[in-house]
mmCIF file of C-alpha atoms in Angstrom:
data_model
loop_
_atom_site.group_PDB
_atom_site.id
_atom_site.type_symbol
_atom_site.label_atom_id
_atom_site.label_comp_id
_atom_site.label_asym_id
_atom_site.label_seq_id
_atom_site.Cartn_x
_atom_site.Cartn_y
_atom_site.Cartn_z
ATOM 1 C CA UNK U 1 -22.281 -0.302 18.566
ATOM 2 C CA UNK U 2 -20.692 3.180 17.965
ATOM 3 C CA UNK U 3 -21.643 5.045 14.243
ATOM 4 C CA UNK U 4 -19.073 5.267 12.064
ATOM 5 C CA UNK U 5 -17.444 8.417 11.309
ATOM 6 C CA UNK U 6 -16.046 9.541 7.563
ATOM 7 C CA UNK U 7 -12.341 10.761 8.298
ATOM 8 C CA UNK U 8 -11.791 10.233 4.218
ATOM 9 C CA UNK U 9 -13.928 11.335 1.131
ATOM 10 C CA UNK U 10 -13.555 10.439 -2.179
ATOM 11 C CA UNK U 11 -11.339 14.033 -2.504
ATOM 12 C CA UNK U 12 -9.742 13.791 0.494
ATOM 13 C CA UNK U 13 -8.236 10.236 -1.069
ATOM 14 C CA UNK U 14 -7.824 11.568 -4.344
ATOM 15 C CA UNK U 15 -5.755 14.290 -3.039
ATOM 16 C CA UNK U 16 -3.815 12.041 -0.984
ATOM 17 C CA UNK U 17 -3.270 10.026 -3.663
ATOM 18 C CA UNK U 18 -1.418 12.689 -5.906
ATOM 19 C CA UNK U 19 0.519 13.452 -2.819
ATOM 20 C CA UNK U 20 2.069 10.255 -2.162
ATOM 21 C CA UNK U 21 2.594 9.701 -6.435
ATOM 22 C CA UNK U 22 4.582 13.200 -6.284
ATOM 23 C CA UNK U 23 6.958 11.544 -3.033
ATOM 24 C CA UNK U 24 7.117 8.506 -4.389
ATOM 25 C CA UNK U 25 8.492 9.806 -7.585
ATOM 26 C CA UNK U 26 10.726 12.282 -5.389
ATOM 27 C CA UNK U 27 12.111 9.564 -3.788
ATOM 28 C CA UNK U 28 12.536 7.754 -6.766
ATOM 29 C CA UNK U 29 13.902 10.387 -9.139
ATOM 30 C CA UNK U 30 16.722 8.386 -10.569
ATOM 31 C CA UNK U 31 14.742 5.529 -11.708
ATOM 32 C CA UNK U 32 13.337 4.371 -15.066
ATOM 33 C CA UNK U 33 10.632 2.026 -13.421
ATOM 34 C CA UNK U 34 9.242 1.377 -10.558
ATOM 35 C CA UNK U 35 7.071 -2.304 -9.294
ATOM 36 C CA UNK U 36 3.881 -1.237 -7.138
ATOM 37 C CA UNK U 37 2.786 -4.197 -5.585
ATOM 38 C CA UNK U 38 -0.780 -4.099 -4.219
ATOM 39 C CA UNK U 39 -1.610 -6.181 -1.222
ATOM 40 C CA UNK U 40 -4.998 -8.096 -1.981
ATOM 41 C CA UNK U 41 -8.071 -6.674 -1.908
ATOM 42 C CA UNK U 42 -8.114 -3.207 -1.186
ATOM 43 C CA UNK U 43 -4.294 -2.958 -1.039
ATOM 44 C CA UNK U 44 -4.390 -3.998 -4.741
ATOM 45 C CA UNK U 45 -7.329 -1.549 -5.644
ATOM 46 C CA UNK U 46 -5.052 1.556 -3.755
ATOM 47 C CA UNK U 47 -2.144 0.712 -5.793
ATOM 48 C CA UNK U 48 -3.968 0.676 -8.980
ATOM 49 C CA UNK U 49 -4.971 4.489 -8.336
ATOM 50 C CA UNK U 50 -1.556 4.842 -6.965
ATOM 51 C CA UNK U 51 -0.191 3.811 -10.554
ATOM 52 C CA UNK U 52 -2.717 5.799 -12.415
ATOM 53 C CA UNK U 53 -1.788 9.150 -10.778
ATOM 54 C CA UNK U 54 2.121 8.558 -10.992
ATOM 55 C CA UNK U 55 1.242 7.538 -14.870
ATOM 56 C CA UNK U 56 -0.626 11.243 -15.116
ATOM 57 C CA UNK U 57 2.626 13.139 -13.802
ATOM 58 C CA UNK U 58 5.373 10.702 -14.658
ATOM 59 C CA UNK U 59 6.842 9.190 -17.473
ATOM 60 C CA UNK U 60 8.227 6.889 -15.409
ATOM 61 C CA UNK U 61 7.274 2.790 -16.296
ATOM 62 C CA UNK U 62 5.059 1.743 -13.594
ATOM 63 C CA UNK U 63 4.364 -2.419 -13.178
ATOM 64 C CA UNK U 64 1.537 -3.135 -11.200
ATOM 65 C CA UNK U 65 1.117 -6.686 -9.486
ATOM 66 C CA UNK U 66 -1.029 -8.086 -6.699
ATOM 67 C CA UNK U 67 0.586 -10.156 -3.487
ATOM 68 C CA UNK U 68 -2.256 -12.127 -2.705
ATOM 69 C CA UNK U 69 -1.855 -14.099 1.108
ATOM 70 C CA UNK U 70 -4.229 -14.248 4.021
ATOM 71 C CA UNK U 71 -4.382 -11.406 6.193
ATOM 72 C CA UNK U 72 -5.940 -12.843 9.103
ATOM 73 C CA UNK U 73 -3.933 -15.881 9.143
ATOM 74 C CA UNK U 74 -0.371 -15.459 6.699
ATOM 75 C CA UNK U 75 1.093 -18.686 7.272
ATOM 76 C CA UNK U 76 -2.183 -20.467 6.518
ATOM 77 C CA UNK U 77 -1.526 -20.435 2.863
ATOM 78 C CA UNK U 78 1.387 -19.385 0.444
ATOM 79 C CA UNK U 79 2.244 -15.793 -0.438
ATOM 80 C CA UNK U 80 1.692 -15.493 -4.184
ATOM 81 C CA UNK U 81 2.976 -12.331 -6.528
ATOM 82 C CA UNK U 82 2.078 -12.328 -10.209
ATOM 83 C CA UNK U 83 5.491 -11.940 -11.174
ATOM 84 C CA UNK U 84 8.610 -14.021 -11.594
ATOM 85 C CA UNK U 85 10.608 -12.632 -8.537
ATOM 86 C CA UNK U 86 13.860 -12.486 -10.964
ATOM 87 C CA UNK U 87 12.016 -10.009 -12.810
ATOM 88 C CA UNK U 88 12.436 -7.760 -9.267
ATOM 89 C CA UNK U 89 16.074 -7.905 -8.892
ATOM 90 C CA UNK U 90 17.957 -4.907 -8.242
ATOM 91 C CA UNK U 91 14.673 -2.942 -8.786
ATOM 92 C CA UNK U 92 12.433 -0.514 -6.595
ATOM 93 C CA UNK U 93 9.843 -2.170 -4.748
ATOM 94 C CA UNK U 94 6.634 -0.760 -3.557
ATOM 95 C CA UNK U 95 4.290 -1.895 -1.587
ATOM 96 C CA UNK U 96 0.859 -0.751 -1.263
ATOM 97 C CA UNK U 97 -2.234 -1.463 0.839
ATOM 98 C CA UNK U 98 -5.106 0.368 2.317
ATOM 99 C CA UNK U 99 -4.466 0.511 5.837
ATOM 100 C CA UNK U 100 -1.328 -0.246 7.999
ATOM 101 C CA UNK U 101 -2.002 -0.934 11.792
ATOM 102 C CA UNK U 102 0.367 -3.435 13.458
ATOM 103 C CA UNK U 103 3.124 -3.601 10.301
ATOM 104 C CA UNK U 104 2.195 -7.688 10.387
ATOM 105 C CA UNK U 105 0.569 -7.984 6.874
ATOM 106 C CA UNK U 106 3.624 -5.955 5.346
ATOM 107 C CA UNK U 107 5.986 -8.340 7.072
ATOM 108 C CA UNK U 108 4.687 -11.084 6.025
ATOM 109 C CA UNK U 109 4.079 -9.798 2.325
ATOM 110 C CA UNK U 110 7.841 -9.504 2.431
ATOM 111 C CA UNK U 111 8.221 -13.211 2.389
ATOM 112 C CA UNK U 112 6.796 -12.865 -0.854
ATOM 113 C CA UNK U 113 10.111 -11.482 -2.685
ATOM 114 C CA UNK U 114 12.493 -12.604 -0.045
ATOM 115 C CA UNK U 115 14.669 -14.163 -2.775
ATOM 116 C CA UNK U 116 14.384 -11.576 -5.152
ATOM 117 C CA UNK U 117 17.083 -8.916 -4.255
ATOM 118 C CA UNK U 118 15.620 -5.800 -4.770
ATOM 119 C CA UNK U 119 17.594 -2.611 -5.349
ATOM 120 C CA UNK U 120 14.860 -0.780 -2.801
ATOM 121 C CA UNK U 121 11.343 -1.677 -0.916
ATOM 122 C CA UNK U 122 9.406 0.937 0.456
ATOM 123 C CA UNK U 123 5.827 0.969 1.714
ATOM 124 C CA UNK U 124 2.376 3.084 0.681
ATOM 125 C CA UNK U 125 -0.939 3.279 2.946
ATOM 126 C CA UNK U 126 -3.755 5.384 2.384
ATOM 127 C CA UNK U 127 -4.182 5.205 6.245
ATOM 128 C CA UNK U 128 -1.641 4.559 9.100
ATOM 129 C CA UNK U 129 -2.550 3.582 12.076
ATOM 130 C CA UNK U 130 0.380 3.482 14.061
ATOM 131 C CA UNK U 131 0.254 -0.018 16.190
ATOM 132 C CA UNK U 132 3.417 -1.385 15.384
ATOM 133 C CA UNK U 133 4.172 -4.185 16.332
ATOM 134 C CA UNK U 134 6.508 -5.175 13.827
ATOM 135 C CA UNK U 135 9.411 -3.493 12.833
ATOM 136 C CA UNK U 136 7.776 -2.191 9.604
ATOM 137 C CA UNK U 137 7.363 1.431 8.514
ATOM 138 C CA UNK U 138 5.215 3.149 6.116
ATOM 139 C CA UNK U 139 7.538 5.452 3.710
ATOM 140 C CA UNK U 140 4.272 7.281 2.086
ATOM 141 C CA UNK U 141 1.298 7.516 4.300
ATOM 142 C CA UNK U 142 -1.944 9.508 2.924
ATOM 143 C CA UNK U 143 -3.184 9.991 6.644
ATOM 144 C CA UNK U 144 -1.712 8.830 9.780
ATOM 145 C CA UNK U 145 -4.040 8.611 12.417
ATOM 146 C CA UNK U 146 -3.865 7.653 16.158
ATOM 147 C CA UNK U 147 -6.898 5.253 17.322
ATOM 148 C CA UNK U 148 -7.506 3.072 20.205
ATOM 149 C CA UNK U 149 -6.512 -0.664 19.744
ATOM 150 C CA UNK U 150 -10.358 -1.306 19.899
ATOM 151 C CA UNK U 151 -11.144 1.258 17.103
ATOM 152 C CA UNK U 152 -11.404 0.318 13.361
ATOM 153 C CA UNK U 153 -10.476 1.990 9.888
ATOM 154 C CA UNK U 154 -12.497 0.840 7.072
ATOM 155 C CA UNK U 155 -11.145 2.185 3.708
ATOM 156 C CA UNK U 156 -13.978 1.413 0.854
ATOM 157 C CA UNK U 157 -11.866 2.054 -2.526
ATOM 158 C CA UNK U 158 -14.039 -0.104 -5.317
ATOM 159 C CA UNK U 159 -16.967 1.757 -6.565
ATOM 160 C CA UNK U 160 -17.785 5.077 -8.050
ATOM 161 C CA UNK U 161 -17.299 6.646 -4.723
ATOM 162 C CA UNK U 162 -14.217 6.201 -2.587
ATOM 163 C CA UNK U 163 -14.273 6.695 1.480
ATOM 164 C CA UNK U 164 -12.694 5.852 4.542
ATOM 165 C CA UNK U 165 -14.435 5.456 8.322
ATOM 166 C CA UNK U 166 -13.241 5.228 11.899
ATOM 167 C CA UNK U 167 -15.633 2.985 14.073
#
């Protein structure tokens, strides 16, 4: 088994963090609010330092939600957001999880406000991996990186100290 190797530390993250905040509200500019949507798990835990650091330079209303759905098996069990999906109409969508690879778990978190009708839906990763195999693209990427299919990102976000490895 090969050692893992620290691409991320907690500054790098933080760092990348403000980064992506700053596009995000570049690309946003016009709006009054904006709906981060954090993709279980880690996804969710991104997103929730992705709101905090557009709260610290923004003014802008952020609503933070969680899409909760199997990753390793999507169509095992329902795609659930805690929000009314009416409540999304004609608004800016963004979703947010740790680390893209093949584009499938955004695709299928899509499902999740497929009858909502939002103005906008963009995408955040800390980490892009760049295995598409879906026609999904990451907007605002922290890091993209170019691994071997066999090679694996682990992004550890909960905690006092945040990191992400390549093994």
């Amino acid at each position: 088994m090969s050692k893992a190797s620290l691409i991320l530390n907690d500054w790098d993250i933080d760092q990348r963090i403000k980064r992506i905040a700053y596009q995000i509200l570049e690309e946003n500019f016009e709006e009054k609010e904006l709906f981060i949507i954090g993709i279980k798990d880690q996804g969710f835990v991104f997103a929730n330092y992705l709101s905090e650091a557009i709260r610290r330079i923004s003014s802008i209303k952020i609503h933070l939600h969680e899409l909760t759905m199997d990753k390793s098996d999507p169509l095992s069990e329902e795609i659930k957001i805690n929000i009314e999906s009416q409540k999304l109409k004609d608004k800016v969508v963004i979703f947010a999880d740790d680390v893209a690879s093949t584009g499938r778990t955004v695709y299928y978190a899509l499902q999740g406000i497929k009858d909502s009708a939002p103005k906008k839906v963009q995408v955040s990763v800390l980490v892009d991996r760049k295995h598409k195999l879906y026609p999904i693209c990451s907007d605002f990427v922290g890091l993209s990186l170019t691994t071997t299919i066999h090679e694996h990102i682990t992004a550890k976000l909960k905690g006092k100290t945040k990191s992400v490895y390549l093994n």
